[in-house]
PDB file of C-alpha atoms and ligand atoms in Angstrom:
ATOM      1  CA  MET A  20      23.924 160.519 146.907  1.00 47.00           C
ATOM      2  CA  ARG A  21      22.535 157.698 144.801  1.00 52.00           C
ATOM      3  CA  LEU A  22      21.820 154.361 146.324  1.00 61.00           C
ATOM      4  CA  LEU A  23      23.045 151.265 144.620  1.00 67.00           C
ATOM      5  CA  ALA A  24      20.291 148.864 143.736  1.00 64.00           C
ATOM      6  CA  LEU A  25      20.041 146.121 146.322  1.00 65.00           C
ATOM      7  CA  ALA A  26      21.416 142.928 144.938  1.00 64.00           C
ATOM      8  CA  ALA A  27      20.119 139.551 145.829  1.00 86.00           C
ATOM      9  CA  LEU A  28      22.285 137.353 143.625  1.00 95.00           C
ATOM     10  CA  VAL A  29      25.681 138.355 142.309  1.00 96.00           C
ATOM     11  CA  GLY A  30      27.340 136.500 139.503  1.00 97.00           C
ATOM     12  CA  VAL A  31      29.663 136.498 136.536  1.00 98.00           C
ATOM     13  CA  ILE A  32      28.735 135.341 133.050  1.00 98.00           C
ATOM     14  CA  HIS A  33      30.773 134.128 130.071  1.00 97.00           C
ATOM     15  CA  ILE A  34      33.684 132.156 131.485  1.00 96.00           C
ATOM     16  CA  HIS A  35      36.046 129.863 129.599  1.00 95.00           C
ATOM     17  CA  HIS A  36      38.442 127.297 131.026  1.00 92.00           C
ATOM     18  CA  ALA A  37      40.311 124.163 129.915  1.00 84.00           C
ATOM     19  CA  PRO A  38      37.540 122.600 127.761  1.00 89.00           C
ATOM     20  CA  SER A  39      37.856 125.649 125.442  1.00 87.00           C
ATOM     21  CA  HIS A  40      40.626 125.482 122.826  1.00 84.00           C
ATOM     22  CA  ASP A  41      42.065 128.802 123.998  1.00 83.00           C
ATOM     23  CA  SER A  42      42.369 128.249 127.749  1.00 81.00           C
ATOM     24  CA  CYS A  43      44.317 125.778 129.890  1.00 83.00           C
ATOM     25  CA  ALA A  44      42.942 126.981 133.220  1.00 85.00           C
ATOM     26  CA  PRO A  45      41.610 124.213 135.466  1.00 91.00           C
ATOM     27  CA  PHE A  46      38.096 124.361 136.886  1.00 95.00           C
ATOM     28  CA  GLU A  47      39.609 124.611 140.388  1.00 95.00           C
ATOM     29  CA  ASP A  48      40.985 128.064 139.456  1.00 94.00           C
ATOM     30  CA  VAL A  49      37.538 129.220 138.341  1.00 95.00           C
ATOM     31  CA  LEU A  50      35.979 127.919 141.528  1.00 96.00           C
ATOM     32  CA  ALA A  51      38.611 129.424 143.838  1.00 95.00           C
ATOM     33  CA  ALA A  52      38.240 132.844 142.191  1.00 95.00           C
ATOM     34  CA  ALA A  53      34.439 132.671 142.360  1.00 96.00           C
ATOM     35  CA  TYR A  54      34.659 131.863 146.072  1.00 96.00           C
ATOM     36  CA  ALA A  55      37.114 134.685 146.711  1.00 95.00           C
ATOM     37  CA  ALA A  56      34.988 137.158 144.728  1.00 95.00           C
ATOM     38  CA  GLU A  57      31.986 136.093 146.851  1.00 94.00           C
ATOM     39  CA  LEU A  58      29.870 135.198 143.842  1.00 96.00           C
ATOM     40  CA  ASP A  59      26.510 133.460 144.157  1.00 96.00           C
ATOM     41  CA  PHE A  60      26.601 132.125 140.610  1.00 97.00           C
ATOM     42  CA  LEU A  61      28.745 131.838 137.524  1.00 98.00           C
ATOM     43  CA  VAL A  62      28.031 130.788 133.956  1.00 98.00           C
ATOM     44  CA  LEU A  63      30.569 128.732 131.992  1.00 97.00           C
ATOM     45  CA  THR A  64      30.462 129.198 128.220  1.00 97.00           C
ATOM     46  CA  GLU A  65      33.038 127.047 126.485  1.00 94.00           C
ATOM     47  CA  HIS A  66      33.729 127.313 122.767  1.00 94.00           C
ATOM     48  CA  ILE A  67      32.096 124.497 120.816  1.00 91.00           C
ATOM     49  CA  ARG A  68      34.171 122.468 118.357  1.00 87.00           C
ATOM     50  CA  PRO A  69      32.568 122.162 114.891  1.00 84.00           C
ATOM     51  CA  ASP A  70      32.139 118.371 115.208  1.00 86.00           C
ATOM     52  CA  ALA A  71      30.905 118.427 118.830  1.00 87.00           C
ATOM     53  CA  LYS A  72      27.818 116.429 119.807  1.00 90.00           C
ATOM     54  CA  GLY A  73      26.117 115.385 123.007  1.00 94.00           C
ATOM     55  CA  PRO A  74      26.426 117.198 126.325  1.00 95.00           C
ATOM     56  CA  LEU A  75      27.891 120.706 126.439  1.00 96.00           C
ATOM     57  CA  PRO A  76      31.598 120.871 127.292  1.00 93.00           C
ATOM     58  CA  ALA A  77      31.935 121.123 131.099  1.00 94.00           C
ATOM     59  CA  ALA A  78      28.265 120.098 131.519  1.00 96.00           C
ATOM     60  CA  GLU A  79      29.395 117.922 134.434  1.00 97.00           C
ATOM     61  CA  ARG A  80      30.458 121.073 136.322  1.00 97.00           C
ATOM     62  CA  ALA A  81      26.900 122.386 136.616  1.00 97.00           C
ATOM     63  CA  GLY A  82      25.353 122.368 140.050  1.00 97.00           C
ATOM     64  CA  LEU A  83      25.495 123.740 143.536  1.00 97.00           C
ATOM     65  CA  TYR A  84      28.839 123.985 145.340  1.00 97.00           C
ATOM     66  CA  THR A  85      29.509 124.807 148.973  1.00 95.00           C
ATOM     67  CA  ARG A  86      32.383 127.119 149.756  1.00 91.00           C
ATOM     68  CA  PRO A  87      34.492 126.696 152.896  1.00 88.00           C
ATOM     69  CA  ASP A  88      32.292 129.139 154.864  1.00 90.00           C
ATOM     70  CA  GLY A  89      29.232 127.062 154.027  1.00 92.00           C
ATOM     71  CA  SER A  90      27.582 129.491 151.580  1.00 93.00           C
ATOM     72  CA  PRO A  91      26.440 128.177 148.205  1.00 95.00           C
ATOM     73  CA  LEU A  92      27.700 128.866 144.676  1.00 97.00           C
ATOM     74  CA  LEU A  93      25.637 127.841 141.667  1.00 98.00           C
ATOM     75  CA  VAL A  94      27.469 126.922 138.465  1.00 98.00           C
ATOM     76  CA  LEU A  95      25.457 127.111 135.244  1.00 98.00           C
ATOM     77  CA  VAL A  96      26.732 125.839 131.910  1.00 98.00           C
ATOM     78  CA  GLY A  97      25.968 127.474 128.559  1.00 98.00           C
ATOM     79  CA  ALA A  98      28.127 127.592 125.440  1.00 97.00           C
ATOM     80  CA  GLU A  99      29.681 129.943 122.887  1.00 96.00           C
ATOM     81  CA  PHE A 100      29.049 129.071 119.243  1.00 96.00           C
ATOM     82  CA  GLY A 101      30.548 130.548 116.100  1.00 95.00           C
ATOM     83  CA  THR A 102      27.931 131.527 113.499  1.00 96.00           C
ATOM     84  CA  GLN A 103      28.241 133.202 110.104  1.00 97.00           C
ATOM     85  CA  ASP A 104      27.166 136.452 111.762  1.00 98.00           C
ATOM     86  CA  GLY A 105      29.512 136.338 114.751  1.00 97.00           C
ATOM     87  CA  HIS A 106      29.888 134.590 118.072  1.00 97.00           C
ATOM     88  CA  LEU A 107      26.743 133.644 119.928  1.00 97.00           C
ATOM     89  CA  LEU A 108      26.217 132.619 123.548  1.00 98.00           C
ATOM     90  CA  ALA A 109      23.557 129.997 124.098  1.00 98.00           C
ATOM     91  CA  PHE A 110      22.022 129.626 127.542  1.00 98.00           C
ATOM     92  CA  ASP A 111      19.650 127.082 129.049  1.00 98.00           C
ATOM     93  CA  ILE A 112      20.130 124.522 126.267  1.00 97.00           C
ATOM     94  CA  PRO A 113      20.113 120.778 126.973  1.00 96.00           C
ATOM     95  CA  GLY A 114      23.308 119.953 125.023  1.00 96.00           C
ATOM     96  CA  VAL A 115      25.240 120.796 121.863  1.00 96.00           C
ATOM     97  CA  ILE A 116      22.926 121.785 119.021  1.00 94.00           C
ATOM     98  CA  PRO A 117      24.188 121.836 115.443  1.00 92.00           C
ATOM     99  CA  VAL A 118      24.369 125.599 114.927  1.00 91.00           C
ATOM    100  CA  GLU A 119      28.130 126.036 114.528  1.00 88.00           C
ATOM    101  CA  GLY A 120      28.861 127.846 111.246  1.00 89.00           C
ATOM    102  CA  ARG A 121      25.215 128.503 110.382  1.00 95.00           C
ATOM    103  CA  PRO A 122      23.683 131.935 109.701  1.00 97.00           C
ATOM    104  CA  GLY A 123      23.064 133.817 112.946  1.00 97.00           C
ATOM    105  CA  ARG A 124      19.286 133.849 112.771  1.00 97.00           C
ATOM    106  CA  GLU A 125      19.127 130.122 112.006  1.00 98.00           C
ATOM    107  CA  ALA A 126      21.366 129.488 115.004  1.00 97.00           C
ATOM    108  CA  ILE A 127      19.128 131.646 117.214  1.00 98.00           C
ATOM    109  CA  GLY A 128      16.047 129.835 115.891  1.00 98.00           C
ATOM    110  CA  ALA A 129      17.615 126.484 116.784  1.00 97.00           C
ATOM    111  CA  ILE A 130      18.559 127.736 120.261  1.00 98.00           C
ATOM    112  CA  HIS A 131      14.973 128.923 120.800  1.00 98.00           C
ATOM    113  CA  ALA A 132      13.614 125.620 119.487  1.00 98.00           C
ATOM    114  CA  ALA A 133      15.795 123.818 122.060  1.00 97.00           C
ATOM    115  CA  GLY A 134      14.233 125.958 124.802  1.00 98.00           C
ATOM    116  CA  GLY A 135      17.225 128.244 125.249  1.00 98.00           C
ATOM    117  CA  PHE A 136      18.006 131.906 124.747  1.00 98.00           C
ATOM    118  CA  ALA A 137      20.751 133.613 122.786  1.00 98.00           C
ATOM    119  CA  VAL A 138      23.040 136.494 123.698  1.00 98.00           C
ATOM    120  CA  VAL A 139      25.387 138.276 121.304  1.00 98.00           C
ATOM    121  CA  PRO A 140      28.787 138.690 122.986  1.00 98.00           C
ATOM    122  CA  HIS A 141      31.269 141.467 122.105  1.00 97.00           C
ATOM    123  CA  PRO A 142      29.002 142.831 119.322  1.00 97.00           C
ATOM    124  CA  PHE A 143      31.731 145.127 117.926  1.00 96.00           C
ATOM    125  CA  ALA A 144      34.854 143.027 118.483  1.00 93.00           C
ATOM    126  CA  TYR A 145      36.308 139.779 117.122  1.00 91.00           C
ATOM    127  CA  GLY A 146      34.465 140.300 113.861  1.00 92.00           C
ATOM    128  CA  GLY A 147      31.464 141.750 115.669  1.00 95.00           C
ATOM    129  CA  TRP A 148      27.840 140.814 115.048  1.00 98.00           C
ATOM    130  CA  GLN A 149      26.398 141.271 111.552  1.00 97.00           C
ATOM    131  CA  ASP A 150      22.663 140.569 111.642  1.00 98.00           C
ATOM    132  CA  TRP A 151      21.009 143.106 113.939  1.00 98.00           C
ATOM    133  CA  ASP A 152      17.500 142.092 112.854  1.00 97.00           C
ATOM    134  CA  ALA A 153      18.080 138.527 114.020  1.00 98.00           C
ATOM    135  CA  PRO A 154      15.915 137.670 117.039  1.00 98.00           C
ATOM    136  CA  PHE A 155      18.645 137.441 119.696  1.00 98.00           C
ATOM    137  CA  ASP A 156      17.494 137.864 123.298  1.00 98.00           C
ATOM    138  CA  GLY A 157      20.409 139.826 124.712  1.00 98.00           C
ATOM    139  CA  ILE A 158      23.677 141.564 123.941  1.00 98.00           C
ATOM    140  CA  GLU A 159      26.805 142.101 125.951  1.00 98.00           C
ATOM    141  CA  VAL A 160      27.303 145.792 126.568  1.00 98.00           C
ATOM    142  CA  HIS A 161      30.464 145.051 128.546  1.00 96.00           C
ATOM    143  CA  ASN A 162      33.027 142.411 127.621  1.00 95.00           C
ATOM    144  CA  HIS A 163      36.074 142.297 129.812  1.00 91.00           C
ATOM    145  CA  VAL A 164      38.486 140.974 127.182  1.00 88.00           C
ATOM    146  CA  VAL A 165      37.489 143.774 124.834  1.00 88.00           C
ATOM    147  CA  VAL A 166      38.270 146.160 127.677  1.00 85.00           C
ATOM    148  CA  LEU A 167      41.673 144.598 128.350  1.00 80.00           C
ATOM    149  CA  ARG A 168      42.494 144.644 124.650  1.00 78.00           C
ATOM    150  CA  ARG A 169      42.283 148.431 124.751  1.00 74.00           C
ATOM    151  CA  ALA A 170      45.690 148.187 126.379  1.00 68.00           C
ATOM    152  CA  LEU A 171      47.173 146.808 123.149  1.00 69.00           C
ATOM    153  CA  GLY A 172      48.881 149.184 120.741  1.00 69.00           C
ATOM    154  CA  PRO A 173      51.970 151.337 120.742  1.00 70.00           C
ATOM    155  CA  LEU A 174      51.487 152.217 124.417  1.00 72.00           C
ATOM    156  CA  LEU A 175      51.541 148.580 125.512  1.00 73.00           C
ATOM    157  CA  PRO A 176      54.995 148.629 127.191  1.00 73.00           C
ATOM    158  CA  PHE A 177      54.016 151.724 129.149  1.00 70.00           C
ATOM    159  CA  ARG A 178      50.685 150.185 130.103  1.00 74.00           C
ATOM    160  CA  LEU A 179      52.316 146.970 131.283  1.00 75.00           C
ATOM    161  CA  LEU A 180      54.693 148.938 133.407  1.00 72.00           C
ATOM    162  CA  ARG A 181      51.814 150.913 134.844  1.00 75.00           C
ATOM    163  CA  ARG A 182      49.954 147.721 135.519  1.00 73.00           C
ATOM    164  CA  ALA A 183      52.897 146.311 137.438  1.00 71.00           C
ATOM    165  CA  PHE A 184      53.105 149.324 139.738  1.00 75.00           C
ATOM    166  CA  ASP A 185      49.577 150.729 139.719  1.00 79.00           C
ATOM    167  CA  ARG A 186      47.073 147.959 139.013  1.00 79.00           C
ATOM    168  CA  GLU A 187      44.082 150.058 140.089  1.00 83.00           C
ATOM    169  CA  GLY A 188      45.063 153.014 137.924  1.00 82.00           C
ATOM    170  CA  SER A 189      45.698 150.808 134.955  1.00 81.00           C
ATOM    171  CA  LEU A 190      42.265 149.176 135.240  1.00 84.00           C
ATOM    172  CA  ARG A 191      40.630 152.561 135.739  1.00 88.00           C
ATOM    173  CA  SER A 192      42.109 153.813 132.481  1.00 86.00           C
ATOM    174  CA  LEU A 193      40.557 150.836 130.657  1.00 87.00           C
ATOM    175  CA  LEU A 194      37.213 150.467 132.456  1.00 92.00           C
ATOM    176  CA  VAL A 195      35.355 153.292 130.748  1.00 94.00           C
ATOM    177  CA  ARG A 196      31.703 153.476 129.694  1.00 97.00           C
ATOM    178  CA  PRO A 197      31.035 151.213 126.692  1.00 96.00           C
ATOM    179  CA  ASP A 198      29.431 154.006 124.618  1.00 97.00           C
ATOM    180  CA  ARG A 199      28.967 152.139 121.379  1.00 97.00           C
ATOM    181  CA  GLU A 200      27.447 149.032 122.934  1.00 97.00           C
ATOM    182  CA  LEU A 201      25.092 151.050 125.142  1.00 98.00           C
ATOM    183  CA  ASP A 202      23.960 153.117 122.127  1.00 98.00           C
ATOM    184  CA  ALA A 203      23.241 149.912 120.237  1.00 98.00           C
ATOM    185  CA  TRP A 204      21.221 148.556 123.154  1.00 98.00           C
ATOM    186  CA  GLU A 205      19.248 151.807 123.467  1.00 98.00           C
ATOM    187  CA  LYS A 206      18.463 151.703 119.753  1.00 98.00           C
ATOM    188  CA  LEU A 207      17.195 148.125 119.993  1.00 97.00           C
ATOM    189  CA  LEU A 208      14.995 148.996 122.975  1.00 96.00           C
ATOM    190  CA  MET A 209      13.625 152.110 121.264  1.00 96.00           C
ATOM    191  CA  SER A 210      12.744 150.044 118.194  1.00 96.00           C
ATOM    192  CA  GLY A 211      10.456 148.044 120.472  1.00 94.00           C
ATOM    193  CA  ARG A 212      12.684 145.017 120.871  1.00 95.00           C
ATOM    194  CA  ARG A 213      12.933 143.255 124.164  1.00 92.00           C
ATOM    195  CA  VAL A 214      16.665 142.748 124.508  1.00 96.00           C
ATOM    196  CA  ALA A 215      18.507 142.211 127.786  1.00 96.00           C
ATOM    197  CA  ALA A 216      21.960 143.682 128.430  1.00 97.00           C
ATOM    198  CA  PHE A 217      24.727 141.547 129.899  1.00 98.00           C
ATOM    199  CA  SER A 218      28.256 141.992 131.107  1.00 97.00           C
ATOM    200  CA  GLY A 219      30.498 139.216 129.879  1.00 96.00           C
ATOM    201  CA  ALA A 220      33.712 138.379 131.658  1.00 93.00           C
ATOM    202  CA  ASP A 221      34.911 136.362 128.644  1.00 92.00           C
ATOM    203  CA  ALA A 222      37.507 135.198 131.147  1.00 85.00           C
ATOM    204  CA  HIS A 223      40.079 132.706 129.851  1.00 82.00           C
ATOM    205  CA  GLN A 224      42.984 133.270 132.257  1.00 81.00           C
ATOM    206  CA  ASN A 225      45.235 132.669 129.251  1.00 77.00           C
ATOM    207  CA  VAL A 226      47.414 135.780 128.982  1.00 74.00           C
ATOM    208  CA  SER A 227      50.711 135.709 130.801  1.00 71.00           C
ATOM    209  CA  LEU A 228      54.050 137.359 130.348  1.00 69.00           C
ATOM    210  CA  LEU A 229      57.124 135.621 131.752  1.00 66.00           C
ATOM    211  CA  GLY A 230      54.916 133.819 134.238  1.00 72.00           C
ATOM    212  CA  TRP A 231      52.985 136.937 135.210  1.00 70.00           C
ATOM    213  CA  GLN A 232      49.257 136.266 134.804  1.00 72.00           C
ATOM    214  CA  LEU A 233      47.690 139.357 133.253  1.00 73.00           C
ATOM    215  CA  ASP A 234      44.081 138.208 133.314  1.00 79.00           C
ATOM    216  CA  PRO A 235      43.567 136.236 136.543  1.00 86.00           C
ATOM    217  CA  TYR A 236      39.986 135.089 137.073  1.00 91.00           C
ATOM    218  CA  LEU A 237      39.745 136.815 140.425  1.00 92.00           C
ATOM    219  CA  GLU A 238      40.521 140.257 139.044  1.00 90.00           C
ATOM    220  CA  VAL A 239      38.039 139.794 136.198  1.00 91.00           C
ATOM    221  CA  PHE A 240      35.320 138.441 138.515  1.00 95.00           C
ATOM    222  CA  ARG A 241      35.731 141.394 140.850  1.00 95.00           C
ATOM    223  CA  SER A 242      35.679 144.096 138.173  1.00 94.00           C
ATOM    224  CA  VAL A 243      32.200 143.924 136.658  1.00 96.00           C
ATOM    225  CA  GLN A 244      29.345 141.745 137.866  1.00 96.00           C
ATOM    226  CA  THR A 245      25.808 140.727 137.000  1.00 96.00           C
ATOM    227  CA  LEU A 246      23.233 141.337 139.719  1.00 95.00           C
ATOM    228  CA  CYS A 247      19.865 139.634 139.755  1.00 95.00           C
ATOM    229  CA  PRO A 248      16.751 140.195 141.842  1.00 92.00           C
ATOM    230  CA  ASP A 249      16.059 137.848 144.694  1.00 88.00           C
ATOM    231  CA  GLY A 250      15.091 134.295 143.868  1.00 90.00           C
ATOM    232  CA  PRO A 251      16.092 130.743 144.629  1.00 92.00           C
ATOM    233  CA  LEU A 252      19.684 129.820 143.841  1.00 95.00           C
ATOM    234  CA  GLU A 253      18.584 127.025 141.591  1.00 96.00           C
ATOM    235  CA  GLU A 254      19.396 126.294 137.955  1.00 97.00           C
ATOM    236  CA  GLU A 255      16.034 126.749 136.237  1.00 96.00           C
ATOM    237  CA  ALA A 256      15.071 129.766 138.359  1.00 96.00           C
ATOM    238  CA  LEU A 257      18.324 131.551 137.609  1.00 97.00           C
ATOM    239  CA  TRP A 258      18.139 130.900 133.862  1.00 97.00           C
ATOM    240  CA  GLN A 259      14.633 132.322 134.039  1.00 96.00           C
ATOM    241  CA  VAL A 260      15.686 135.515 135.766  1.00 95.00           C
ATOM    242  CA  LEU A 261      18.667 136.032 133.434  1.00 96.00           C
ATOM    243  CA  ARG A 262      16.381 135.525 130.452  1.00 95.00           C
ATOM    244  CA  SER A 263      13.767 137.921 131.829  1.00 93.00           C
ATOM    245  CA  GLY A 264      15.953 141.002 131.385  1.00 93.00           C
ATOM    246  CA  ALA A 265      15.502 141.981 135.035  1.00 93.00           C
ATOM    247  CA  CYS A 266      19.196 141.735 135.976  1.00 95.00           C
ATOM    248  CA  TRP A 267      21.553 144.658 135.970  1.00 95.00           C
ATOM    249  CA  ILE A 268      25.263 145.295 135.647  1.00 97.00           C
ATOM    250  CA  ARG A 269      27.521 146.697 138.330  1.00 96.00           C
ATOM    251  CA  TYR A 270      31.080 147.868 137.884  1.00 96.00           C
ATOM    252  CA  ARG A 271      32.067 146.645 141.304  1.00 95.00           C
ATOM    253  CA  PHE A 272      35.462 148.175 140.689  1.00 95.00           C
ATOM    254  CA  TYR A 273      33.819 151.608 141.198  1.00 96.00           C
ATOM    255  CA  GLU A 274      31.510 150.620 144.048  1.00 94.00           C
ATOM    256  CA  ASP A 275      33.280 152.775 146.636  1.00 94.00           C
ATOM    257  CA  ARG A 276      32.518 155.839 144.478  1.00 95.00           C
ATOM    258  CA  ALA A 277      28.737 155.400 144.762  1.00 94.00           C
ATOM    259  CA  ASP A 278      28.415 158.791 146.494  1.00 94.00           C
ATOM    260  CA  GLU A 279      29.620 160.600 143.381  1.00 95.00           C
ATOM    261  CA  ALA A 280      27.367 158.821 140.911  1.00 96.00           C
ATOM    262  CA  THR A 281      24.755 160.674 138.857  1.00 96.00           C
ATOM    263  CA  GLU A 282      21.578 158.916 137.840  1.00 96.00           C
ATOM    264  CA  VAL A 283      20.814 159.230 134.128  1.00 97.00           C
ATOM    265  CA  ARG A 284      17.554 157.974 132.654  1.00 97.00           C
ATOM    266  CA  PHE A 285      17.385 157.192 128.930  1.00 97.00           C
ATOM    267  CA  PRO A 286      14.347 157.452 126.634  1.00 96.00           C
ATOM    268  CA  SER A 287      13.903 153.666 126.675  1.00 96.00           C
ATOM    269  CA  GLY A 288      13.486 153.810 130.455  1.00 95.00           C
ATOM    270  CA  ARG A 289      16.835 152.239 131.259  1.00 96.00           C
ATOM    271  CA  VAL A 290      19.018 153.902 133.881  1.00 96.00           C
ATOM    272  CA  GLU A 291      22.735 154.372 134.403  1.00 97.00           C
ATOM    273  CA  LEU A 292      24.629 155.523 137.447  1.00 97.00           C
ATOM    274  CA  GLN A 293      27.411 157.503 135.815  1.00 97.00           C
ATOM    275  CA  LEU A 294      30.753 158.729 137.104  1.00 97.00           C
ATOM    276  CA  ASP A 295      33.249 161.266 135.789  1.00 97.00           C
ATOM    277  CA  ARG A 296      30.613 163.117 133.717  1.00 97.00           C
ATOM    278  CA  GLY A 297      29.577 159.994 131.896  1.00 97.00           C
ATOM    279  CA  ARG A 298      33.042 158.767 131.051  1.00 97.00           C
ATOM    280  CA  ARG A 299      32.617 155.871 133.453  1.00 97.00           C
ATOM    281  CA  VAL A 300      29.592 154.002 134.703  1.00 97.00           C
ATOM    282  CA  LEU A 301      28.918 152.353 138.023  1.00 97.00           C
ATOM    283  CA  GLU A 302      25.607 150.656 137.347  1.00 96.00           C
ATOM    284  CA  ILE A 303      23.548 149.848 134.252  1.00 97.00           C
ATOM    285  CA  ARG A 304      19.910 149.034 135.022  1.00 96.00           C
ATOM    286  CA  PRO A 305      17.368 147.589 132.609  1.00 95.00           C
ATOM    287  CA  PRO A 306      14.151 149.329 131.615  1.00 94.00           C
ATOM    288  CA  PRO A 307      11.007 147.960 133.234  1.00 84.00           C
ATOM    289  CA  LEU A 308      10.091 145.206 130.796  1.00 69.00           C
ATOM    290  CA  ALA A 309       6.735 143.521 130.645  1.00 58.00           C
ATOM    291  CA  PRO A 310       6.978 139.763 131.201  1.00 54.00           C
ATOM    292  CA  PRO A 311       7.556 137.924 127.899  1.00 52.00           C
TER     293      PRO A 311
HETATM  294 ZN1   ZN B  17      33.661 135.259 121.553  1.00 76.21          ZN
HETATM  295 ZN1   ZN B  18      34.099 133.945 124.912  1.00 76.21          ZN
END
């Protein structure tokens, strides 16, 4: 039996809501789902309009909230930019910086200059990421929308039917190990780069069929989570720990199968708890990285 790593702070990263052009979901929905999923933190990342200036969209949502049972929830606000080399998440930046539409490495340079760090989301989807030598600080190895999009295709009617009657089974068929993304991360680490891996919810709560919400925040928030080592639940401290590469990813959806998991260590030093002979993964842990 393999023990799950002890989590101190549990959160979800890469969330869109109404300030993004492709979501109408109110902040109250995000908050209610985060409370119900028992999260300690969440990170909003709205899309940035090309002409945007000033504070980040939803910047006013940042801060500490108290859920009905009295426990705290920290909301952090980053952003998702569009660059010539693909989408780019920017974290711990003071406001909108003019990187929209610029080459990826210029955008990353500007994010660094503003004191922030940059994470490549969905590196092989939505046009993917082009410039792998650019100095990004992290990549998403899991992106929940990419996972849900696996349901699209000729089997979609069958999958929708299955989802209606067997939600767990339908998610299980989609939540498989992200082989390509994990290979890319391993390659970056082996080349000596210090790159952190993230799971992105990319939650929009914007897909519904005849009033049936197919991507409710709560389901997304409960499926795959980011776990961080103990530390104060405070904005700067949490940005610091996310940036440090010390956090890990847990497929909470598979948590009750921890007894079956096999620990696999990779040449870079990173570790996975795998299920179903490597077809699925329960936990993705970072390699021990020296402080930056
Ligand atoms: Zn994106
Ligand atoms: Zn996104």
